[in-house]
Coordinates of C-alpha atoms in Angstrom, one line a residue:
M1 CA 88.3 173.2 133.2
N2 CA 85.7 171.9 130.7
K3 CA 83.1 169.7 132.6
S4 CA 82.8 167.2 129.9
Y5 CA 86.6 166.4 129.9
P6 CA 86.2 163.8 132.9
Y7 CA 83.3 162.1 131.0
T8 CA 85.6 162.1 127.8
V9 CA 88.4 160.3 129.7
L10 CA 85.9 158.0 131.3
T11 CA 84.5 157.1 127.9
L12 CA 87.9 156.4 126.5
L13 CA 88.9 154.3 129.5
L14 CA 85.7 152.3 129.2
A15 CA 86.3 151.8 125.5
L16 CA 89.9 150.7 126.1
A17 CA 88.7 148.2 128.9
I18 CA 86.0 146.7 126.3
V19 CA 88.7 146.3 123.8
F20 CA 91.2 144.7 126.0
G21 CA 88.5 142.6 127.5
S22 CA 87.4 141.4 124.0
M23 CA 91.0 140.6 123.0
Q24 CA 91.5 138.6 126.3
G25 CA 88.2 136.9 125.9
M26 CA 89.1 135.8 122.4
R27 CA 92.4 134.6 123.4
L28 CA 90.7 132.4 126.2
I29 CA 88.2 131.1 123.7
L30 CA 91.2 130.1 121.3
R31 CA 92.9 128.3 124.2
I32 CA 89.9 126.4 125.2
R33 CA 89.3 125.4 121.5
E34 CA 93.0 124.4 121.1
K35 CA 92.7 122.2 124.2
Q36 CA 89.6 120.6 122.8
L37 CA 91.1 119.9 119.5
L38 CA 94.2 118.4 121.1
S39 CA 92.1 116.3 123.7
E40 CA 91.4 112.7 123.2
K41 CA 88.3 113.1 121.6
G42 CA 89.2 116.0 119.3
R43 CA 92.8 114.7 118.4
A44 CA 93.2 113.8 114.7
E45 CA 95.8 111.1 114.3
V46 CA 97.7 110.1 111.2
E47 CA 97.0 106.5 110.5
M48 CA 99.8 104.2 109.7
P49 CA 99.6 102.6 106.2
V50 CA 100.5 99.1 107.7
R51 CA 99.3 97.4 111.0
A52 CA 101.5 95.7 113.4
W53 CA 101.7 91.9 112.7
Q54 CA 100.3 89.8 115.4
E55 CA 100.1 86.7 113.2
R56 CA 104.0 86.3 113.5
E57 CA 103.8 85.5 117.1
N58 CA 101.0 83.1 116.4
A59 CA 103.0 81.5 113.8
K60 CA 105.9 80.9 116.2
Q61 CA 103.4 79.1 118.6
E62 CA 101.5 77.2 116.1
P63 CA 103.5 75.2 113.7
S64 CA 102.2 75.1 110.0
E65 CA 100.7 71.7 109.0
D66 CA 101.8 72.2 105.4
P67 CA 105.4 70.9 105.1
D68 CA 106.0 73.3 102.3
E69 CA 105.5 76.3 104.5
E70 CA 107.5 74.8 107.4
G71 CA 110.1 77.3 108.5
S72 CA 108.7 80.0 106.2
V73 CA 107.5 83.4 107.6
L74 CA 105.0 83.8 104.9
T75 CA 102.7 81.3 103.3
R76 CA 103.0 80.7 99.5
E77 CA 99.7 82.6 98.8
Q78 CA 101.1 85.7 100.9
L79 CA 104.5 85.5 99.0
E80 CA 102.6 85.6 95.6
E81 CA 100.2 88.5 96.6
V82 CA 103.0 90.6 98.1
I83 CA 105.5 90.1 95.2
G84 CA 102.8 90.8 92.6
S85 CA 101.7 93.9 94.5
W86 CA 105.2 95.4 94.7
N87 CA 105.9 94.8 91.2
K88 CA 102.8 96.7 90.2
R89 CA 103.3 99.5 92.6
T90 CA 102.3 103.0 91.4
Y91 CA 104.0 104.9 94.2
I92 CA 105.6 104.2 97.5
L93 CA 104.5 105.5 100.8
V94 CA 107.3 106.0 103.4
H95 CA 106.5 105.1 107.0
S96 CA 108.1 104.2 110.3
P97 CA 108.7 100.5 111.2
V98 CA 105.9 98.7 113.2
E99 CA 105.8 95.5 115.3
G100 CA 107.0 92.5 113.1
Q101 CA 109.2 94.4 110.9
I102 CA 113.1 94.7 110.9
D103 CA 114.6 98.1 111.8
M104 CA 116.9 100.2 109.6
A105 CA 120.1 98.8 111.1
E106 CA 119.0 95.2 110.4
A107 CA 118.2 96.2 106.7
I108 CA 121.5 97.9 106.2
Q109 CA 123.4 95.0 107.6
T110 CA 121.4 92.6 105.5
G111 CA 122.0 94.5 102.3
V112 CA 125.8 94.8 103.0
E113 CA 126.1 91.2 103.8
W114 CA 124.0 90.3 100.7
L115 CA 126.3 92.1 98.4
V116 CA 129.3 90.2 99.7
R117 CA 127.6 86.9 99.1
M118 CA 126.2 87.7 95.9
G119 CA 129.3 89.4 94.1
G120 CA 132.0 89.9 96.7
Q121 CA 131.2 93.6 96.7
D122 CA 132.7 94.2 100.2
L123 CA 132.2 97.8 101.3
T124 CA 134.1 97.8 104.4
K125 CA 137.4 98.2 102.6
Y126 CA 136.0 101.7 101.6
Q127 CA 134.7 102.5 105.1
E128 CA 138.0 103.7 106.5
R129 CA 138.7 105.9 103.7
D130 CA 135.0 107.3 103.8
E131 CA 134.6 106.4 100.1
Y132 CA 131.1 104.7 100.4
S133 CA 127.7 105.6 101.4
V134 CA 124.5 103.7 102.5
S135 CA 121.0 104.8 103.2
A136 CA 117.7 103.0 103.7
T137 CA 114.1 104.0 103.5
L138 CA 111.0 102.0 104.5
G139 CA 107.9 102.1 102.3
V140 CA 104.9 100.3 101.1
S141 CA 103.4 100.1 97.6
R142 CA 100.2 101.9 97.4
D143 CA 97.7 102.2 94.6
I144 CA 95.9 105.4 93.9
V145 CA 92.6 104.1 95.2
P146 CA 90.2 105.6 98.0
D147 CA 90.1 104.2 101.4
Q148 CA 92.6 101.2 100.8
G149 CA 93.0 100.8 104.6
Q150 CA 95.9 99.5 106.5
L151 CA 98.0 96.7 105.0
E152 CA 99.8 93.7 106.6
P153 CA 103.4 94.7 107.6
Y154 CA 104.9 92.2 105.1
Y155 CA 103.8 94.5 102.2
S156 CA 106.5 97.0 103.2
F157 CA 110.1 97.0 101.9
W158 CA 113.3 98.5 102.9
I159 CA 114.9 100.3 100.0
V160 CA 118.6 100.1 100.7
Q161 CA 120.9 102.1 98.5
C162 CA 124.8 101.4 98.6
S163 CA 127.5 103.2 96.6
S164 CA 131.3 103.0 96.4
P165 CA 134.0 103.6 93.8
S166 CA 133.5 100.0 92.6
M167 CA 129.6 99.8 92.4
C168 CA 126.4 101.3 93.2
S169 CA 123.3 99.3 94.0
T170 CA 119.6 99.5 95.1
L171 CA 118.4 96.5 97.2
Y172 CA 114.7 95.9 98.0
I173 CA 114.5 93.9 101.4
N174 CA 111.1 92.7 102.6
A175 CA 110.5 94.3 106.0
V176 CA 109.1 91.0 107.7
T177 CA 111.2 88.3 106.0
G178 CA 114.3 90.4 106.1
K179 CA 115.3 89.0 102.7
V180 CA 116.4 90.7 99.5
W181 CA 113.6 90.2 96.9
S182 CA 115.0 92.5 94.1
A183 CA 118.2 94.2 93.4
E184 CA 119.8 96.5 90.9
I185 CA 123.6 96.4 90.8
T186 CA 126.0 98.4 88.6
M187 CA 129.6 97.5 88.8
F188 CA 132.6 99.4 87.7
D189 CA 135.5 96.9 88.3
R190 CA 135.9 93.1 88.1
L191 CA 133.4 93.1 85.4
P192 CA 131.9 89.6 84.4
E193 CA 132.3 89.0 80.7
E194 CA 129.0 87.1 80.5
I195 CA 125.9 86.9 82.5
P196 CA 126.8 85.1 85.8
Y197 CA 123.6 82.9 85.6
E198 CA 124.6 80.7 88.3
N199 CA 124.1 83.7 90.7
L200 CA 120.4 83.5 90.0
G201 CA 120.1 80.2 91.9
L202 CA 122.0 82.0 94.8
F203 CA 119.7 84.9 94.7
V204 CA 116.6 82.6 95.1
E205 CA 118.4 80.8 98.0
L206 CA 119.1 84.0 99.7
S207 CA 115.6 85.2 99.2
G208 CA 114.4 82.2 101.4
L209 CA 112.9 80.3 98.4
E210 CA 113.8 77.0 96.8
V211 CA 114.3 76.4 93.1
Y212 CA 113.9 73.5 90.6
E213 CA 117.3 72.0 89.5
N214 CA 118.5 72.9 86.0
A215 CA 115.6 75.2 85.4
I216 CA 117.3 78.0 83.8
F217 CA 116.2 79.4 80.5
L218 CA 118.3 82.1 78.5
N219 CA 117.2 84.3 75.8
T220 CA 118.9 84.3 72.5
E221 CA 121.2 87.2 73.3
G222 CA 122.3 85.6 76.6
T223 CA 121.4 88.8 78.6
Q224 CA 118.5 87.2 80.5
A225 CA 117.9 84.2 82.7
I226 CA 114.9 82.9 84.4
W227 CA 114.7 80.3 87.3
K228 CA 111.4 78.8 88.4
V229 CA 110.8 78.7 92.2
E230 CA 109.4 75.5 93.4
G231 CA 105.7 75.4 93.8
G232 CA 103.2 78.3 93.0
R233 CA 103.8 80.9 90.2
I234 CA 106.9 82.6 91.5
Y235 CA 110.1 82.7 89.4
A236 CA 113.3 84.6 89.6
H237 CA 114.4 86.7 86.8
M238 CA 117.9 88.2 85.9
Q239 CA 118.9 90.8 83.4
Y240 CA 122.4 91.5 82.2
Q241 CA 123.6 94.8 80.5
K242 CA 127.1 96.0 79.5
G243 CA 127.9 99.5 78.6
S244 CA 130.2 102.5 79.0
R245 CA 129.8 105.8 80.7
Y246 CA 132.0 108.9 80.0
S247 CA 133.5 111.5 82.4
G248 CA 134.9 114.2 80.2
N249 CA 137.0 112.3 77.4
V250 CA 137.6 109.2 79.6
G251 CA 135.3 106.1 79.0
E252 CA 134.6 103.6 81.7
E253 CA 132.8 100.4 81.2
Y254 CA 130.3 99.0 83.6
V255 CA 128.0 96.1 84.0
R256 CA 124.4 96.4 85.3
I257 CA 122.6 93.3 86.6
V258 CA 119.1 93.2 87.9
Y259 CA 117.6 90.5 90.0
D260 CA 114.0 90.1 90.9
L261 CA 111.1 87.8 91.8
T262 CA 108.1 87.8 89.7
V263 CA 104.8 86.3 89.9
D264 CA 103.3 84.8 86.6
D265 CA 102.2 81.6 84.9
W266 CA 105.4 79.3 84.3
Q267 CA 104.7 79.1 80.5
Q268 CA 104.5 82.9 80.3
G269 CA 107.9 83.2 82.3
S270 CA 109.7 80.7 80.2
Q271 CA 108.5 82.2 77.0
A272 CA 109.6 85.7 78.1
A273 CA 113.2 84.5 79.0
A274 CA 113.4 82.5 75.8
G275 CA 112.1 85.4 73.4

């Protein structure tokens, strides 16, 4: 037998041991590094775009001294800021509910009940036949600016979408007040022949605000109406559009109505509706 053979085998075994030891050592180092990254000091957490709202509890314990704000969840300044920010949104960042916000079930229930009160759009009759759908997404308006930080929870809105054979709608519900502040409804039956401007006052009432009496202004075509909300710079706006859609050779008429709250100067608002 070749005398060098045992040395060759020994060398191979030693090389294998070194390779195996290096692999195990690297795995051990990776495990240690992984634990370090997942530890309390090394863990990276995704920051929520909104913070929990502690002021809501404080507001329940400390009544407002302003009679105009009594019973209101938000102050007039907060209402104007949130409505203005939402209407100028560049994109919506989806997130989970935080303390002080209503949950998905409450948002959907609010939306379904709102549709009944506003236009008699009762979805329950389609439920047994499984002919309607409803979904809800919570999001906050974010501008594309660096380091915007966390926002107050009342900047978030539930976007509730409902559809049935008779209509489809998208409702925007403030996540703290639980009120519908904007809505787009397209109806395919029981179509109103003209703009139901009396519903604009009801929209304001259901939004949790108050209106001036007889403060409606229509444009010359009769397709828009505006109603000023008492105090501040908030007014409610309503648009009416009638059209037709076609499925094959069959045409179907529809009416689309949009409700929203807007922040602007009263003179600008009235000029826009009268124009």
